[in-house]
Amino acid sequence: MLTHQQLPTQALADAAVKAEFDKLSDEFSLLDDFLMERMSQGLTQAPCSASKKFNKVGG
């Protein structure tokens, strides 16, 4: 079983996986921007979800 750190290294060694990953770089960047803004405001996922009326999954 791979560790969390090993998985991306192994997966991105595959040229096809790397190409698809690279296609999504703009989306990953946008997500990073959202998460950084949320953290800068001291918010966690819980109040963000509540404000959008999302339900917590898994209890």
Tab-separated table of N, CA, C and O in Angstrom:
chain	number	residue	atom	x	y	z
A	1	MET	N	0.848	-1.183	0.000
A	1	MET	CA	0.000	0.000	0.000
A	1	MET	C	0.891	1.243	0.000
A	1	MET	O	1.882	1.295	0.713
A	2	LEU	N	0.506	2.200	-0.791
A	2	LEU	CA	1.271	3.440	-0.885
A	2	LEU	C	0.863	4.413	0.211
A	2	LEU	O	-0.299	4.455	0.627
A	3	THR	N	1.805	5.231	0.632
A	3	THR	CA	1.479	6.295	1.579
A	3	THR	C	0.882	7.462	0.797
A	3	THR	O	0.962	7.518	-0.443
A	4	HIS	N	0.340	8.411	1.534
A	4	HIS	CA	-0.233	9.611	0.915
A	4	HIS	C	0.831	10.372	0.127
A	4	HIS	O	0.537	10.969	-0.910
A	5	GLN	N	2.069	10.365	0.606
A	5	GLN	CA	3.151	11.058	-0.084
A	5	GLN	C	3.630	10.284	-1.313
A	5	GLN	O	4.073	10.887	-2.294
A	6	GLN	N	3.574	8.970	-1.283
A	6	GLN	CA	4.069	8.157	-2.388
A	6	GLN	C	3.107	8.128	-3.579
A	6	GLN	O	3.551	8.035	-4.729
A	7	LEU	N	1.831	8.183	-3.316
A	7	LEU	CA	0.839	8.042	-4.385
A	7	LEU	C	1.009	9.068	-5.506
A	7	LEU	O	1.085	8.686	-6.678
A	8	PRO	N	1.082	10.376	-5.206
A	8	PRO	CA	1.225	11.326	-6.316
A	8	PRO	C	2.506	11.111	-7.117
A	8	PRO	O	2.497	11.222	-8.341
A	9	THR	N	3.580	10.803	-6.420
A	9	THR	CA	4.851	10.583	-7.118
A	9	THR	C	4.734	9.418	-8.088
A	9	THR	O	5.141	9.522	-9.254
A	10	GLN	N	4.149	8.329	-7.627
A	10	GLN	CA	4.006	7.158	-8.487
A	10	GLN	C	3.005	7.420	-9.608
A	10	GLN	O	3.252	7.094	-10.768
A	11	ALA	N	1.881	8.018	-9.282
A	11	ALA	CA	0.843	8.260	-10.292
A	11	ALA	C	1.340	9.211	-11.377
A	11	ALA	O	1.112	8.986	-12.569
A	12	LEU	N	2.019	10.284	-10.969
A	12	LEU	CA	2.465	11.281	-11.944
A	12	LEU	C	3.661	10.815	-12.774
A	12	LEU	O	4.029	11.474	-13.746
A	13	ALA	N	4.228	9.680	-12.420
A	13	ALA	CA	5.287	9.092	-13.238
A	13	ALA	C	4.709	8.526	-14.536
A	13	ALA	O	5.429	8.381	-15.524
A	14	ASP	N	3.415	8.261	-14.543
A	14	ASP	CA	2.717	7.783	-15.739
A	14	ASP	C	2.396	9.004	-16.610
A	14	ASP	O	1.711	9.934	-16.177
A	15	ALA	N	2.896	9.008	-17.827
A	15	ALA	CA	2.740	10.167	-18.715
A	15	ALA	C	1.274	10.540	-18.956
A	15	ALA	O	0.936	11.730	-19.015
A	16	ALA	N	0.404	9.552	-19.078
A	16	ALA	CA	-1.014	9.833	-19.324
A	16	ALA	C	-1.654	10.498	-18.103
A	16	ALA	O	-2.434	11.450	-18.241
A	17	VAL	N	-1.317	10.017	-16.931
A	17	VAL	CA	-1.853	10.611	-15.696
A	17	VAL	C	-1.332	12.038	-15.551
A	17	VAL	O	-2.082	12.963	-15.239
A	18	LYS	N	-0.050	12.226	-15.805
A	18	LYS	CA	0.563	13.556	-15.693
A	18	LYS	C	-0.089	14.529	-16.669
A	18	LYS	O	-0.371	15.680	-16.314
A	19	ALA	N	-0.359	14.094	-17.881
A	19	ALA	CA	-0.991	14.963	-18.879
A	19	ALA	C	-2.377	15.401	-18.422
A	19	ALA	O	-2.740	16.578	-18.540
A	20	GLU	N	-3.157	14.476	-17.879
A	20	GLU	CA	-4.499	14.822	-17.380
A	20	GLU	C	-4.407	15.743	-16.164
A	20	GLU	O	-5.181	16.688	-16.026
A	21	PHE	N	-3.465	15.462	-15.288
A	21	PHE	CA	-3.252	16.298	-14.110
A	21	PHE	C	-2.911	17.727	-14.539
A	21	PHE	O	-3.458	18.697	-14.004
A	22	ASP	N	-2.020	17.855	-15.496
A	22	ASP	CA	-1.621	19.173	-15.980
A	22	ASP	C	-2.782	19.934	-16.614
A	22	ASP	O	-2.859	21.161	-16.491
A	23	LYS	N	-3.695	19.226	-17.264
A	23	LYS	CA	-4.869	19.879	-17.858
A	23	LYS	C	-5.744	20.536	-16.789
A	23	LYS	O	-6.474	21.486	-17.072
A	24	LEU	N	-5.690	20.017	-15.582
A	24	LEU	CA	-6.536	20.517	-14.498
A	24	LEU	C	-5.845	21.567	-13.626
A	24	LEU	O	-6.405	21.999	-12.626
A	25	SER	N	-4.669	22.001	-14.017
A	25	SER	CA	-3.904	22.908	-13.159
A	25	SER	C	-4.656	24.208	-12.849
A	25	SER	O	-4.560	24.721	-11.734
A	26	ASP	N	-5.417	24.736	-13.797
A	26	ASP	CA	-6.184	25.963	-13.522
A	26	ASP	C	-7.236	25.720	-12.443
A	26	ASP	O	-7.445	26.566	-11.563
A	27	GLU	N	-7.901	24.566	-12.502
A	27	GLU	CA	-8.913	24.251	-11.494
A	27	GLU	C	-8.275	24.042	-10.123
A	27	GLU	O	-8.817	24.491	-9.112
A	28	PHE	N	-7.126	23.364	-10.095
A	28	PHE	CA	-6.428	23.161	-8.825
A	28	PHE	C	-5.997	24.502	-8.239
A	28	PHE	O	-6.085	24.734	-7.039
A	29	SER	N	-5.537	25.393	-9.087
A	29	SER	CA	-5.106	26.711	-8.651
A	29	SER	C	-6.280	27.505	-8.067
A	29	SER	O	-6.148	28.170	-7.038
A	30	LEU	N	-7.427	27.433	-8.719
A	30	LEU	CA	-8.618	28.117	-8.224
A	30	LEU	C	-9.028	27.567	-6.863
A	30	LEU	O	-9.340	28.333	-5.939
A	31	LEU	N	-9.009	26.251	-6.713
A	31	LEU	CA	-9.336	25.646	-5.429
A	31	LEU	C	-8.363	26.112	-4.358
A	31	LEU	O	-8.771	26.456	-3.240
A	32	ASP	N	-7.075	26.148	-4.676
A	32	ASP	CA	-6.078	26.631	-3.717
A	32	ASP	C	-6.388	28.067	-3.292
A	32	ASP	O	-6.286	28.411	-2.112
A	33	ASP	N	-6.778	28.909	-4.264
A	33	ASP	CA	-7.127	30.301	-3.947
A	33	ASP	C	-8.312	30.368	-2.988
A	33	ASP	O	-8.301	31.134	-2.024
A	34	PHE	N	-9.353	29.567	-3.249
A	34	PHE	CA	-10.516	29.540	-2.365
A	34	PHE	C	-10.133	29.099	-0.957
A	34	PHE	O	-10.551	29.694	0.036
A	35	LEU	N	-9.335	28.040	-0.876
A	35	LEU	CA	-8.953	27.513	0.434
A	35	LEU	C	-8.072	28.495	1.195
A	35	LEU	O	-8.231	28.662	2.413
A	36	MET	N	-7.170	29.151	0.516
A	36	MET	CA	-6.309	30.147	1.174
A	36	MET	C	-7.140	31.325	1.683
A	36	MET	O	-6.910	31.823	2.783
A	37	GLU	N	-8.109	31.756	0.902
A	37	GLU	CA	-8.979	32.857	1.336
A	37	GLU	C	-9.795	32.442	2.554
A	37	GLU	O	-9.941	33.202	3.516
A	38	ARG	N	-10.332	31.238	2.528
A	38	ARG	CA	-11.113	30.737	3.655
A	38	ARG	C	-10.244	30.685	4.908
A	38	ARG	O	-10.660	31.133	5.975
A	39	MET	N	-9.032	30.172	4.773
A	39	MET	CA	-8.126	30.095	5.922
A	39	MET	C	-7.760	31.487	6.423
A	39	MET	O	-7.675	31.714	7.631
A	40	SER	N	-7.551	32.442	5.516
A	40	SER	CA	-7.179	33.795	5.922
A	40	SER	C	-8.289	34.468	6.723
A	40	SER	O	-8.026	35.364	7.524
A	41	GLN	N	-9.523	34.008	6.527
A	41	GLN	CA	-10.656	34.545	7.268
A	41	GLN	C	-10.960	33.730	8.523
A	41	GLN	O	-11.925	34.008	9.227
A	42	GLY	N	-10.141	32.707	8.768
A	42	GLY	CA	-10.315	31.885	9.957
A	42	GLY	C	-11.515	30.958	9.891
A	42	GLY	O	-12.021	30.530	10.925
A	43	LEU	N	-11.970	30.641	8.689
A	43	LEU	CA	-13.138	29.787	8.533
A	43	LEU	C	-12.726	28.332	8.317
A	43	LEU	O	-11.675	28.056	7.746
A	44	THR	N	-13.567	27.437	8.760
A	44	THR	CA	-13.394	26.019	8.472
A	44	THR	C	-14.461	25.608	7.462
A	44	THR	O	-15.326	26.404	7.097
A	45	GLN	N	-14.445	24.353	7.077
A	45	GLN	CA	-15.432	23.869	6.125
A	45	GLN	C	-16.845	23.938	6.698
A	45	GLN	O	-17.804	24.211	5.982
A	46	ALA	N	-16.984	23.694	8.004
A	46	ALA	CA	-18.325	23.630	8.620
A	46	ALA	C	-19.151	24.893	8.391
A	46	ALA	O	-20.274	24.803	7.887
A	47	PRO	N	-18.660	26.094	8.749
A	47	PRO	CA	-19.504	27.279	8.514
A	47	PRO	C	-19.714	27.577	7.039
A	47	PRO	O	-20.760	28.096	6.657
A	48	CYS	N	-18.736	27.242	6.217
A	48	CYS	CA	-18.911	27.455	4.774
A	48	CYS	C	-20.031	26.567	4.242
A	48	CYS	O	-20.880	27.008	3.473
A	49	SER	N	-20.042	25.308	4.662
A	49	SER	CA	-21.084	24.384	4.228
A	49	SER	C	-22.443	24.807	4.752
A	49	SER	O	-23.434	24.763	4.038
A	50	ALA	N	-22.479	25.218	6.010
A	50	ALA	CA	-23.745	25.639	6.616
A	50	ALA	C	-24.318	26.843	5.876
A	50	ALA	O	-25.526	26.922	5.652
A	51	SER	N	-23.450	27.758	5.470
A	51	SER	CA	-23.944	28.947	4.787
A	51	SER	C	-24.490	28.611	3.401
A	51	SER	O	-25.299	29.347	2.858
A	52	LYS	N	-24.068	27.482	2.861
A	52	LYS	CA	-24.552	27.039	1.547
A	52	LYS	C	-25.580	25.917	1.673
A	52	LYS	O	-26.010	25.354	0.694
A	53	LYS	N	-25.923	25.573	2.916
A	53	LYS	CA	-26.914	24.547	3.229
A	53	LYS	C	-26.504	23.161	2.729
A	53	LYS	O	-27.332	22.390	2.273
A	54	PHE	N	-25.199	22.855	2.814
A	54	PHE	CA	-24.714	21.520	2.505
A	54	PHE	C	-24.775	20.694	3.781
A	54	PHE	O	-24.561	21.196	4.877
A	55	ASN	N	-25.056	19.420	3.645
A	55	ASN	CA	-25.099	18.519	4.788
A	55	ASN	C	-23.771	17.815	4.950
A	55	ASN	O	-23.116	17.477	3.977
A	56	LYS	N	-23.396	17.572	6.194
A	56	LYS	CA	-22.179	16.827	6.488
A	56	LYS	C	-22.400	15.361	6.080
A	56	LYS	O	-23.416	14.783	6.370
A	57	VAL	N	-21.402	14.784	5.434
A	57	VAL	CA	-21.479	13.389	4.992
A	57	VAL	C	-20.841	12.501	6.057
A	57	VAL	O	-19.790	12.809	6.578
A	58	GLY	N	-21.502	11.421	6.374
A	58	GLY	CA	-20.922	10.426	7.264
A	58	GLY	C	-21.025	10.714	8.735
A	58	GLY	O	-20.276	10.152	9.518
A	59	GLY	N	-21.896	11.591	9.148
A	59	GLY	CA	-22.168	11.743	10.553
A	59	GLY	C	-21.391	12.749	11.232
A	59	GLY	O	-21.186	13.099	12.244
